[in-house]
Tab-separated table of C-alpha atoms in Angstrom:
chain	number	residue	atom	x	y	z
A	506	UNK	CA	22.376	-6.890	-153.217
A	507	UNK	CA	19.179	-5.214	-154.930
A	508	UNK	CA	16.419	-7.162	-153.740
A	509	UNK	CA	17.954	-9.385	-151.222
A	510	UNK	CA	16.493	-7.558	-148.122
A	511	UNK	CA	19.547	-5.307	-147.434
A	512	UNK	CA	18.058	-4.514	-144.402
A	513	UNK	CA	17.776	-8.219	-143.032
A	514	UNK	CA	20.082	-8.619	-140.419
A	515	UNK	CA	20.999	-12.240	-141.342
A	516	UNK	CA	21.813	-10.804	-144.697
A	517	UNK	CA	24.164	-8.129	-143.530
A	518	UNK	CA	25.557	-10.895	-141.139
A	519	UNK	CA	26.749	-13.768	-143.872
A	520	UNK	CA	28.144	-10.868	-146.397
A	521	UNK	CA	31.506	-10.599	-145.297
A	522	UNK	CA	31.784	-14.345	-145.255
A	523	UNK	CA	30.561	-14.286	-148.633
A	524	UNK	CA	32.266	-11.040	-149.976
A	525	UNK	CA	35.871	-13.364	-148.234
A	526	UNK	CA	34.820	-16.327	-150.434
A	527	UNK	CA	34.076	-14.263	-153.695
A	528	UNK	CA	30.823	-15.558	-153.531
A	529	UNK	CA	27.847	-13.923	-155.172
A	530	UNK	CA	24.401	-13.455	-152.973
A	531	UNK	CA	20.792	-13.502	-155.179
A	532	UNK	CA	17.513	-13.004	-153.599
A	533	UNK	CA	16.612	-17.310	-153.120
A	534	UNK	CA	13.981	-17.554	-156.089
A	535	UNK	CA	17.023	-16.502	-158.239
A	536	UNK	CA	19.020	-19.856	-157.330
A	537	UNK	CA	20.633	-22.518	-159.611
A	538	UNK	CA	20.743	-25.736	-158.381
A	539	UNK	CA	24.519	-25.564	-157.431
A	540	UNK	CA	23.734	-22.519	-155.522
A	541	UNK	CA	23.367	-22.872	-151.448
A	542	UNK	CA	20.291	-21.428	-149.997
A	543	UNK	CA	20.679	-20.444	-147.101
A	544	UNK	CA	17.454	-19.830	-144.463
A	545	UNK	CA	16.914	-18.169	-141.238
A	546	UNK	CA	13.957	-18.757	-138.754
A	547	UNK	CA	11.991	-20.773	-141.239
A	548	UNK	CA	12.046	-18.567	-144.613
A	549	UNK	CA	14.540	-19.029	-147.605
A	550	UNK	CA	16.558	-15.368	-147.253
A	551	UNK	CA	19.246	-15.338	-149.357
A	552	UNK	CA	21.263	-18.000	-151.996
A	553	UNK	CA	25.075	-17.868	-152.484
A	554	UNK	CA	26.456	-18.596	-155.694
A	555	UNK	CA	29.763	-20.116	-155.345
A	556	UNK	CA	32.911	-18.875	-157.436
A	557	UNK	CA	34.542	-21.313	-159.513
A	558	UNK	CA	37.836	-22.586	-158.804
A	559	UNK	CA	39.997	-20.477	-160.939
A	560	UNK	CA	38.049	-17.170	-159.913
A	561	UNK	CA	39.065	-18.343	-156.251
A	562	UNK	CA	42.269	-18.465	-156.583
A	563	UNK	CA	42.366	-14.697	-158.340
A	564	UNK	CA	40.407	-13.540	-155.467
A	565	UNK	CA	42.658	-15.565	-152.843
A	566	UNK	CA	45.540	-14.358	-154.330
A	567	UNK	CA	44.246	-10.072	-154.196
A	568	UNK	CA	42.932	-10.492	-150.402
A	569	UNK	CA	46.343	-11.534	-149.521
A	570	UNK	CA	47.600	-8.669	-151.311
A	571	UNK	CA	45.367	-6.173	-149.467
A	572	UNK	CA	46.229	-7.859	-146.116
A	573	UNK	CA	49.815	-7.608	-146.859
A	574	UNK	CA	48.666	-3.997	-148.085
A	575	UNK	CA	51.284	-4.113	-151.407
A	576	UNK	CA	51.683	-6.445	-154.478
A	577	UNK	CA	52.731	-10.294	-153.259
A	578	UNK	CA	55.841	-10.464	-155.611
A	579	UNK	CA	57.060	-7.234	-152.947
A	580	UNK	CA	57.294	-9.516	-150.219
A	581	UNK	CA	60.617	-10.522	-148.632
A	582	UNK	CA	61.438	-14.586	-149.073
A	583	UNK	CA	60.441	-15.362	-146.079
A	584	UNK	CA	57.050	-13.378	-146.210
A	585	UNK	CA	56.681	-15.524	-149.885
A	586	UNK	CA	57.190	-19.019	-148.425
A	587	UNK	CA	54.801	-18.028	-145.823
A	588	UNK	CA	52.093	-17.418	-148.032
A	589	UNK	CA	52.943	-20.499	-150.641
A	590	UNK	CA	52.450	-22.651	-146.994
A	591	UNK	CA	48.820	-20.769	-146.396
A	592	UNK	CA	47.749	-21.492	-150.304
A	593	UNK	CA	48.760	-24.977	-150.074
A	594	UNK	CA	46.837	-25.108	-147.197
A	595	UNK	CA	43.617	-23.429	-149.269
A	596	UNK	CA	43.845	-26.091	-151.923
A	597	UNK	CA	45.477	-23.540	-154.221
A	598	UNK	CA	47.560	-25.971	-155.517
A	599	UNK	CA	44.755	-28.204	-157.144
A	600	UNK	CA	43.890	-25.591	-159.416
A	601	UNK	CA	44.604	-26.119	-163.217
A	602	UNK	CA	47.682	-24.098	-163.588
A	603	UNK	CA	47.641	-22.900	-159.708
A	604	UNK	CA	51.216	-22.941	-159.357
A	605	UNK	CA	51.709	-21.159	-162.766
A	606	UNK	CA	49.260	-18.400	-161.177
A	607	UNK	CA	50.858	-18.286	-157.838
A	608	UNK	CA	54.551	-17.855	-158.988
A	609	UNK	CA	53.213	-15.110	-161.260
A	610	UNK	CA	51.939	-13.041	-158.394
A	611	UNK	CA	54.878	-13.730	-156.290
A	612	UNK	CA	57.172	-12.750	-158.762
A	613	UNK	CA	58.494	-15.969	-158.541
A	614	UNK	CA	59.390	-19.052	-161.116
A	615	UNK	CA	57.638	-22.175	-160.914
A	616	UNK	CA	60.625	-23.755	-159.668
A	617	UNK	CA	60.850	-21.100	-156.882
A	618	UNK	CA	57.255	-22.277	-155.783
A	619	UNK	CA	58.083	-26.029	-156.518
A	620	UNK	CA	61.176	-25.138	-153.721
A	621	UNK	CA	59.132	-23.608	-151.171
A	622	UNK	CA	56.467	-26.585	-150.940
A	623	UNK	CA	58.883	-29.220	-151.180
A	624	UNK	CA	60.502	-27.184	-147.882
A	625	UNK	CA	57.510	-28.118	-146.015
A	626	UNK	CA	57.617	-31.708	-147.135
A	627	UNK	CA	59.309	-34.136	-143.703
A	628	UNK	CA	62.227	-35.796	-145.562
């Protein structure tokens, strides 16, 4: 965060949001025009660069894995479906090839994933 005021408190406050997003922070002159600025009290403090989709999922997909503190395909069935339910509900699924990248990390064929969403689905 060289040069972002590491030392300003609303910095320090909005990282871990950002750092949970995989979101990049640049000092605010630094800013694209598809960056958010973000100000406190007045004065521009920091800009967040968004990820892209496809990074998103990637870093979805590893924070689960350090919640869950071992590799997602290690998880029981049940453990699996549960997750597949909470990245449907984070849009994983409208990713170009998110279901190809999900199944991968849960060890899991496409099919499997196709399963466990349809599950959810009222009949």
């Amino acid at each position: 965060m060289t040069g972002l005021g590491d030392d300003e408190p609303f910095v320090r406050a909005v990282k871990p949001l950002v750092d949970a997003m995989g979101a990049e922070m640049l000092p605010p002159h630094q800013a694209a025009k598809d960056d958010i600025v973000l100000s406190w009290e007045g004065a521009e403090v920091v800009a967040v660069r968004l990820p892209q989709l496809a990074d998103s999922l990637d870093h979805l997909l590893a924070a689960m894995e350090r919640k869950e503190g071992k590799p997602l395909a290690e998880l029981d069935r049940k453990a699996k479906q549960e997750a597949v339910r909470l990245l449907e509900a984070r849009g994983a699924f409208s990713v170009r090839h998110g279901v190809e990248t999900v199944a991968g990390a849960l060890g899991v064929s496409r099919f499997t994933v196709y399963n466990y969403l349809n599950r959810e689905k009222p009949s």
